[in-house]
Coordinates of C-alpha atoms in Angstrom, one line a residue:
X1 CA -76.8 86.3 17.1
X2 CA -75.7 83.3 18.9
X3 CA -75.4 82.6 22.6
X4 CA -71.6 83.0 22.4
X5 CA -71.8 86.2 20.5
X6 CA -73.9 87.6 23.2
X7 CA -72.0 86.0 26.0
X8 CA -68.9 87.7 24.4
X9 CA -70.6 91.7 23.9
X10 CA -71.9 91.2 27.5
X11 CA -68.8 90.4 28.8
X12 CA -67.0 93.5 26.7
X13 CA -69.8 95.5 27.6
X14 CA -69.0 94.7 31.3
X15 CA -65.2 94.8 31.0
X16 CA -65.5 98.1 29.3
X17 CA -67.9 99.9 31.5
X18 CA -67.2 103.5 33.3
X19 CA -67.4 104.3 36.1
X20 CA -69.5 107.1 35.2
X21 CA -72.0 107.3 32.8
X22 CA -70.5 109.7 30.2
X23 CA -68.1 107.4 29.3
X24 CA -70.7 104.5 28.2
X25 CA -70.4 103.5 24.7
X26 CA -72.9 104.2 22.1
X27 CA -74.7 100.8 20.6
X28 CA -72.6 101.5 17.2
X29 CA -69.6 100.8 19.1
X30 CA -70.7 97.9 21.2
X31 CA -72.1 96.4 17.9
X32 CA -68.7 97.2 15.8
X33 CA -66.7 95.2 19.5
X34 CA -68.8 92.7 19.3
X35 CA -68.2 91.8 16.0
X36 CA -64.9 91.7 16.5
X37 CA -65.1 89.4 19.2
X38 CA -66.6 86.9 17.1
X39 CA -63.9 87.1 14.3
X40 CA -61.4 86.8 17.2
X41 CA -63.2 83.6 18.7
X42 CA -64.0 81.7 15.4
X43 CA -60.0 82.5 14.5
X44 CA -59.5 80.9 17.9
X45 CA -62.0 77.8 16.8
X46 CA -59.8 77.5 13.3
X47 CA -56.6 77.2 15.0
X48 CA -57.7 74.9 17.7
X49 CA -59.5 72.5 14.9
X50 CA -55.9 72.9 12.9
X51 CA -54.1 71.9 16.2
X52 CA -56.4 68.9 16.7
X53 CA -55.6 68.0 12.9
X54 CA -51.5 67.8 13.4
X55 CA -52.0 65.7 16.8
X56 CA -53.7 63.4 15.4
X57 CA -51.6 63.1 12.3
X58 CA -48.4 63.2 14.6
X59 CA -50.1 60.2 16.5
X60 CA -50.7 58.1 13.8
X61 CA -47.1 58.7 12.4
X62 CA -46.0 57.7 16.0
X63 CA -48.2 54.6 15.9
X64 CA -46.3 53.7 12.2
X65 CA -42.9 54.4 13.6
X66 CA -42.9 52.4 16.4
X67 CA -44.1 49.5 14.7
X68 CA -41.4 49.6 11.9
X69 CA -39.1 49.7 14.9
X70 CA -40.4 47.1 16.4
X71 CA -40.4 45.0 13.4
X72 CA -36.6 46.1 12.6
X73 CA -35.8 44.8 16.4
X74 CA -37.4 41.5 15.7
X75 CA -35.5 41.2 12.1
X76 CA -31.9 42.2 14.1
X77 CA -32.8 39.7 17.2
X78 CA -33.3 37.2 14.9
X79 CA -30.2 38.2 12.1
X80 CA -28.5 37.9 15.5
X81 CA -29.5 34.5 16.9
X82 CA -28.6 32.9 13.6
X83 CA -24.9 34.6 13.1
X84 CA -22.3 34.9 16.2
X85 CA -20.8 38.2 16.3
X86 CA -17.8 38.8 14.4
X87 CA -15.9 39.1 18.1
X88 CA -15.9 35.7 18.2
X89 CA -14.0 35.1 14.9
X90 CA -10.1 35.9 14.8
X91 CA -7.5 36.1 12.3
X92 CA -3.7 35.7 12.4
X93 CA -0.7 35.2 10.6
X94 CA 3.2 35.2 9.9
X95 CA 5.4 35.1 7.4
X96 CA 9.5 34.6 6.6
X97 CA 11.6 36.2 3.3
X98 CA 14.7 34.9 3.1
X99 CA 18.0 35.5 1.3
X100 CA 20.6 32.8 1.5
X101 CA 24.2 32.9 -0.4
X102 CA 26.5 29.9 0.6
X103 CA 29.7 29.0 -0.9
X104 CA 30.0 25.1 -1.4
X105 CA 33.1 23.1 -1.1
X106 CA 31.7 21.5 -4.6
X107 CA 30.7 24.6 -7.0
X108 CA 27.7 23.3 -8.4
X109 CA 26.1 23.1 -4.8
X110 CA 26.7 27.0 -4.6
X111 CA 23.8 28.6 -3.7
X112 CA 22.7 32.3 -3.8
X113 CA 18.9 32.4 -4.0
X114 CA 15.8 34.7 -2.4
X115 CA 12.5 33.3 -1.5
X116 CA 9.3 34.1 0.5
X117 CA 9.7 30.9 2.6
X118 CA 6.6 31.0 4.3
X119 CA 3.2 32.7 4.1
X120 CA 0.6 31.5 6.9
X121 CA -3.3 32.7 7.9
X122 CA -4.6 31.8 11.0
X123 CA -8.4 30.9 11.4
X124 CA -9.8 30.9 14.9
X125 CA -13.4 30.6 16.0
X126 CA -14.8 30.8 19.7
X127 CA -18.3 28.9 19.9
X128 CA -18.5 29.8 23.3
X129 CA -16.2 30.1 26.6
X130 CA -15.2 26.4 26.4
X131 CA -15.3 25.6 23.2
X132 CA -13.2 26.8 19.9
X133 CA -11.7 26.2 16.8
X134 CA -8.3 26.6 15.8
X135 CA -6.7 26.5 11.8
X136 CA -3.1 27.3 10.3
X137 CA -3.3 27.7 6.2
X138 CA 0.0 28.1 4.8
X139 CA 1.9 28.8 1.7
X140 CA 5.4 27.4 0.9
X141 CA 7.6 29.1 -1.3
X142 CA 5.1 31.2 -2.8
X143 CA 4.0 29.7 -5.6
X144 CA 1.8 26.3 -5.7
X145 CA 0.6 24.1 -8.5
X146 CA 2.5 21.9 -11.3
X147 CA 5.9 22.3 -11.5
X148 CA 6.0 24.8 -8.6
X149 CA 8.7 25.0 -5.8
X150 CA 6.1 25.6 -3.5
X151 CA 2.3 23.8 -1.5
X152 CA -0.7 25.1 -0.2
X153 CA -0.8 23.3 3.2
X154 CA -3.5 23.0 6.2
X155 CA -1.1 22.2 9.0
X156 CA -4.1 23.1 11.7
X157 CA -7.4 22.4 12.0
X158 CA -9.2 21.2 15.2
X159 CA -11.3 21.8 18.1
X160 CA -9.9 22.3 21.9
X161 CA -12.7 21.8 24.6
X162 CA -12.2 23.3 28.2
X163 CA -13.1 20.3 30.4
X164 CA -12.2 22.1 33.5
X165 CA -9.8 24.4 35.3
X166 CA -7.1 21.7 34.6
X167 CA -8.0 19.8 31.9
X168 CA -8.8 21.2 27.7
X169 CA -9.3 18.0 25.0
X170 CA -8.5 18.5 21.9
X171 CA -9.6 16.5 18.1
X172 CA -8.6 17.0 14.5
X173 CA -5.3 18.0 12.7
X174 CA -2.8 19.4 15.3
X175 CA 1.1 19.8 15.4
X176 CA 2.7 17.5 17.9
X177 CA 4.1 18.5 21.2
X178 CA 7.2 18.0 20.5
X179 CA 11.1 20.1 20.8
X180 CA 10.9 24.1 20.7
X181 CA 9.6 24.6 17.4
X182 CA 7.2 22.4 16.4
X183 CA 4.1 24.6 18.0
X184 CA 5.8 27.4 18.5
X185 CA 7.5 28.6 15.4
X186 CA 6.6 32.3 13.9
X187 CA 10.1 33.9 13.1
X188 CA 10.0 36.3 15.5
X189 CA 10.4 33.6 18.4
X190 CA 13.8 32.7 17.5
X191 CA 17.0 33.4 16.5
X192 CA 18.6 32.6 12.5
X193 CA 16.8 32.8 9.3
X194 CA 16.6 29.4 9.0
X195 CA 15.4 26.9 11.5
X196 CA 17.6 24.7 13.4
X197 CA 19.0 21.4 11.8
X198 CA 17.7 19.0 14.6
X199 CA 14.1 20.6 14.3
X200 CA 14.7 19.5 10.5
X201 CA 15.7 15.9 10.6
X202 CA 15.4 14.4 13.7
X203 CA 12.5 16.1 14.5
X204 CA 10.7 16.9 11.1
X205 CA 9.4 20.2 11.8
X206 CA 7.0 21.5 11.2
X207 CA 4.7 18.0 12.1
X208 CA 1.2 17.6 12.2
X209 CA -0.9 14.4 12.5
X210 CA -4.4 13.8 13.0
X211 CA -6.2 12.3 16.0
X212 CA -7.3 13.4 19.3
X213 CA -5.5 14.4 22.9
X214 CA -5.6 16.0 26.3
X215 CA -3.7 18.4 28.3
X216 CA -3.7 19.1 31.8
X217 CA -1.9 21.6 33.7
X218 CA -1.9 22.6 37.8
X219 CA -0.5 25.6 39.2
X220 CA 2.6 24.5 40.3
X221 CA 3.7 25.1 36.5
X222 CA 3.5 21.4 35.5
X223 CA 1.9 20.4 32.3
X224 CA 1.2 16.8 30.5
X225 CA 0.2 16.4 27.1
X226 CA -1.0 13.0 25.3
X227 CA -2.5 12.3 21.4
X228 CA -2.7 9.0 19.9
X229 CA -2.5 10.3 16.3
X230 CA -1.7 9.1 12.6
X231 CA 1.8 7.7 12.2
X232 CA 4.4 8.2 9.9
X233 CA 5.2 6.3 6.4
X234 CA 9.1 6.1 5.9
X235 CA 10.3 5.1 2.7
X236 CA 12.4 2.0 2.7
X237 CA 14.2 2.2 -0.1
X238 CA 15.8 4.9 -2.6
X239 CA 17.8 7.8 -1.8
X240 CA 15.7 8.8 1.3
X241 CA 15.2 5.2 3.1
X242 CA 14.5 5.4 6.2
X243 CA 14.6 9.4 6.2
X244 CA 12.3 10.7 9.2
X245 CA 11.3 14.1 7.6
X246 CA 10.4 11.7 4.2
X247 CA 7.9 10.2 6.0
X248 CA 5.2 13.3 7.0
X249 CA 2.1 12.2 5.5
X250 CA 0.5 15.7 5.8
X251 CA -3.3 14.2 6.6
X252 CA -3.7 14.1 2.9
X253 CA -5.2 10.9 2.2
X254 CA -2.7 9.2 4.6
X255 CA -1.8 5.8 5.1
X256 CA -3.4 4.9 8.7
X257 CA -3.2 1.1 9.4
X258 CA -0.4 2.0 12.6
X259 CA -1.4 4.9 14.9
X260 CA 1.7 6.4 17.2
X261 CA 1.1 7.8 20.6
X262 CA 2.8 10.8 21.8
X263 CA 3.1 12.3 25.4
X264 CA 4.9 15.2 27.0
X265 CA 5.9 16.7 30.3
X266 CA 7.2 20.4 30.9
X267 CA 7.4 22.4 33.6
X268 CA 7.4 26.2 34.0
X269 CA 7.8 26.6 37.5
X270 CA 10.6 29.1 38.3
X271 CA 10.4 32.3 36.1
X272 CA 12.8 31.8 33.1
X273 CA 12.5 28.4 32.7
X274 CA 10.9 26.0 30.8
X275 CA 12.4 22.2 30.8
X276 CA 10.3 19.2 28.3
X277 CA 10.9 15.9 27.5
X278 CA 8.6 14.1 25.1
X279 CA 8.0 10.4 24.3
X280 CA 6.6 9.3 20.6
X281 CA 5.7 5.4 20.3
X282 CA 5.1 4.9 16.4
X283 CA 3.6 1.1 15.9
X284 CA 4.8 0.8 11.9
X285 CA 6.8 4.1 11.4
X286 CA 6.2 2.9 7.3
X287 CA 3.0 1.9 7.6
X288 CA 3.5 -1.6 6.0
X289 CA 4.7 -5.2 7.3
X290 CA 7.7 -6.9 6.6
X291 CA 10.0 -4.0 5.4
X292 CA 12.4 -4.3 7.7
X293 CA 10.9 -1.3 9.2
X294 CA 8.9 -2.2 12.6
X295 CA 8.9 0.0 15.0
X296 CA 10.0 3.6 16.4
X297 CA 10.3 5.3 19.6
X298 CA 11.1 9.5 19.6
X299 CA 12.8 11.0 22.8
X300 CA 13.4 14.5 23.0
X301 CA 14.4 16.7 26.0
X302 CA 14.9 20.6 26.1
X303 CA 15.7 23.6 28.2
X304 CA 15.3 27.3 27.8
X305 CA 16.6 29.7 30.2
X306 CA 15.9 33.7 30.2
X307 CA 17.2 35.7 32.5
X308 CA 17.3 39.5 32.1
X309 CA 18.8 39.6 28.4
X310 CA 20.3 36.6 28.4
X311 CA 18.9 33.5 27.3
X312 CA 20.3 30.1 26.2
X313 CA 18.7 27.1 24.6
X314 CA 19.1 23.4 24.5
X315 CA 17.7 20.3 22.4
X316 CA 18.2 17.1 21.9
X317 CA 16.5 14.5 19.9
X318 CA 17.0 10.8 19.4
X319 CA 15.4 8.3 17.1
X320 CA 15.3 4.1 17.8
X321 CA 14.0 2.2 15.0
X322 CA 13.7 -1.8 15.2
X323 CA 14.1 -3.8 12.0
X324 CA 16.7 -5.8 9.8
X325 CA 16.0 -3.5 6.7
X326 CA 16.8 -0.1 9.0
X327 CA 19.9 -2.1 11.0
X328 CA 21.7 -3.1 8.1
X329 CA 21.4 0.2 6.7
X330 CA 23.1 1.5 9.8
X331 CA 19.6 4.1 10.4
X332 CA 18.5 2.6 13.3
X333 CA 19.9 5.0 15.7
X334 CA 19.3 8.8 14.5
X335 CA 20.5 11.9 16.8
X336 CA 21.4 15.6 17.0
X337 CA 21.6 17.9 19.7
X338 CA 22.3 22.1 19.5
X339 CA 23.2 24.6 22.0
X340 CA 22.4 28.4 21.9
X341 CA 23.1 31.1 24.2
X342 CA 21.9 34.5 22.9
X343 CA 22.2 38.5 25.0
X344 CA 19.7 40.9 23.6
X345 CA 19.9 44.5 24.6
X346 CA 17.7 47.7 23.3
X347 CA 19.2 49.9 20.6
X348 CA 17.0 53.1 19.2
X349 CA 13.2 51.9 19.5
X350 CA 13.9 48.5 19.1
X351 CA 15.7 45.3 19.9
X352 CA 19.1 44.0 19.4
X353 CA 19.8 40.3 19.8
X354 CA 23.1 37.7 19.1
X355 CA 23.8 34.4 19.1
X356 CA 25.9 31.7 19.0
X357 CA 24.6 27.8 17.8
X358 CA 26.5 24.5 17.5
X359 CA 24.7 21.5 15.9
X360 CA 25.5 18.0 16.0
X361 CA 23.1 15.3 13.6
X362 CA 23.3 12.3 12.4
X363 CA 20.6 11.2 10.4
X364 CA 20.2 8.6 8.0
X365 CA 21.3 9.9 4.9
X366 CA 25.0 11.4 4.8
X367 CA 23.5 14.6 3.9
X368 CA 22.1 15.0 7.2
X369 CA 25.2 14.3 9.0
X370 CA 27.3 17.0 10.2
X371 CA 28.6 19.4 12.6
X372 CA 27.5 23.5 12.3
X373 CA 28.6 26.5 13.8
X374 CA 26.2 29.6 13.4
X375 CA 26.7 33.2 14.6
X376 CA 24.3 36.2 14.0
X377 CA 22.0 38.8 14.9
X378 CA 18.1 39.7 15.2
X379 CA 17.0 43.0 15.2
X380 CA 13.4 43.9 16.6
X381 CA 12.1 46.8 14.8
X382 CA 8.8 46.1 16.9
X383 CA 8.1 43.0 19.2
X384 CA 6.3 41.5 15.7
X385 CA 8.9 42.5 13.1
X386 CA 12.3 41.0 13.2
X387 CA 15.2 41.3 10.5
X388 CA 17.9 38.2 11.0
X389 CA 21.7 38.3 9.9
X390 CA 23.3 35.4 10.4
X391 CA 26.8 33.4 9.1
X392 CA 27.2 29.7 8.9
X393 CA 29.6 27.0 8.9
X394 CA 29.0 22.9 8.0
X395 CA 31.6 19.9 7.7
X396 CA 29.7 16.9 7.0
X397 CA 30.8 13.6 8.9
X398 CA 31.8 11.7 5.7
X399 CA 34.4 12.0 2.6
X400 CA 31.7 10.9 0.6
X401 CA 30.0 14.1 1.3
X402 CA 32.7 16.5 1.7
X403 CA 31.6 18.3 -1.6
X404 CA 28.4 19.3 0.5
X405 CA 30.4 21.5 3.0
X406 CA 29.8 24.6 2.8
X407 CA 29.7 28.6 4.4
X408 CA 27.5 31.8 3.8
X409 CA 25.2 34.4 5.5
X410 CA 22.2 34.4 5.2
X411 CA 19.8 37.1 5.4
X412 CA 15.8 37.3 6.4
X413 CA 12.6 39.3 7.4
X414 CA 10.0 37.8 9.5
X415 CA 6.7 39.1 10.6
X416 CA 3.2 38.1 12.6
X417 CA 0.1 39.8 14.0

């Protein structure tokens, strides 16, 4: 018998013993406690050995787990420092469906058409708190390639830089700071289906060049803006001479022997307001010597007013060209102007807005001069959706073009996000 056998019977044999001695057990007993003792103890050995087993197997499965964890964290840290979060990256967009039908003083000018004018992406990227990129793909017409009414255009892609508190740079392809539109043109920002004559073709919206600028603003609500930028490339000759709008070269390998220089001013100091002028300088507004094309200097100037739910807008735009080809063809000076006042007031869950425009241009071609009176109606169905009713009404400024006269409504749906 071993030690802990005997240990065990002489402590049963103690636990169990009388207080007198007729109750002391007889050695058959004892022997049969004993015994059992020992079955209870090595039972005890078993399940303490079995215990031992699991924590040691539980350990080592620990040990494996927290390595593969480990290892995971390393792969996601480094996953992570090659690949900015998606945060950073943004996407935008608008779009404009349009119906027109206009009744021509000539018959054969007639038009009664629907088309999905405009379908634009924006691209953003922010490297970090100073630095970002900025893009603007669009679609014209909505269908591109041979034959096609429509193009697939980049009209932005560049960089802005925070240099400090008052002063961002920016470099690439950028739209001009110039009139209302030009920058700020998703349909729900202003009234009509179509866009405003003089943002047409006096200023050529929308215009983008490429180059490189700086803005500054304080916080007295006055801002500058200046880019020295690609230039334009008028045509001299044909049925578009001296055309401004003719001239975009899109950035797509563009003719770049002149640069131009643009600059603004604007101010948004009293709530409501916002009043800009800007100046464009272009060296060679065709981009070739000895055309009779030289030079060209852009003013604008424009206000817009909001107070409570009424607003009114104002624009006007002037072209000076130097040059005997763009004297004689009497070209040299090209204007237009428009006024706009406009009440919008809630109805149901959304927004009700009219208007009123007059437009005044003379451009170079006799298609582009005339006088237009506009009345209709936006509806907000949300601050992002819009559905536009408007009717219009042109004389052109010549008999020669008295054909081109013409009335309608025109109907449209515009969106962003």
């Amino acid at each position: 018998m071993s030690f802990r056998s005997i240990t065990g019977a002489a402590f049963l044999a103690c636990t169990l013993a009388p207080s007198h001695a007729a109750e002391t057990p007889s050695i058959e007993e004892l022997w049969a406690l004993v015994r059992d003792q020992q079955a209870r103890i090595q039972e005890l050995e078993r399940r303490a050995q079995e215990a031992e087993r699991k924590l040691a197997d539980a350990s080592e499965q620990a040990a494996a787990t927290a390595a593969q964890v480990e290892a995971t964290g390393d792969f996601v840290e480094t996953l992570a420092s090659s690949a900015r979060p998606a945060a950073d990256s943004r996407i935008g967009g608008y779009g404009e469906l349009h119906y027109n039908n206009l009744d021509a003083a000539d018959p054969d000018r007639d038009e009664e058409q629907i088309d999905f004018h405009r379908f634009v992406l924006f691209f953003g990227h922010e490297f970090n708190d100073r630095t970002r990129f900025f893009s603007e793909l669009e679609i014209e017409h909505s269908l591109a390639g041979d034959g096609a009414p429509g193009e697939v255009e980049l009209e932005q892609a560049y960089i802005d830089h925070v240099v400090s508190d008052k002063l961002s740079a920016q470099a690439g392809l950028f739209l001009l700071p110039l009139g209302i539109l030009n920058e700020t043109h998703e349909p729900t920002t202003f009234y009509g289906v179509e866009r405003n004559d003089v943002e047409n073709v006096i200023i050529p919206t929308t215009w983008w060049e490429a180059g490189a600028g700086l803005t500054g603003r304080n916080a007295s609500g006055l801002s500058w803006q200046a880019a020295v930028h690609s230039g334009l490339a008028i045509p001299v000759a044909g049925s578009n001479a001296f055309r401004v709008r003719s001239g975009r070269q899109k950035v797509a390998e563009a003719l770049a022997s002149d640069a131009a220089l643009t600059l603004r001013l604007k101010y948004t100091g009293v709530p409501g307001l916002e009043l800009a002028g800007s100046l464009q300088y272009q060296s060679d507004p065709s981009q070739a010597g000895g055309d009779g094309l030289d030079s060209g200097t852009l003013f604008t100037a424009h206000a817009i007013y909001q107070r409570g739910r009424f607003g009114a807008r104002g624009l006007y735009g002037r072209w000076d060209f130097d040059g005997d080809g763009v004297e004689a063809a009497g070209a040299d000076e090209q204007t237009g102007w428009f006024v706009e006042p406009s009440y919008r007031f809630p109805v149901g869950n959304g927004d009700l807005g009219v208007y009123a425009r007059y437009e005044d241009l003379d451009g170079a071609r006799g298609a582009d001069q005339f006088s237009q009176w506009e009345l209709g109606l936006n509806y907000w169905l949300h601050p992002d959706v819009v559905f536009k009713f408007d009717y219009r009404n042109r004389d052109h400024d010549r008999a020669a073009d008295a054909g081109r006269d013409f009335d309608g409504i025109d109907l449209g749906l515009g969106y962003r996000f």
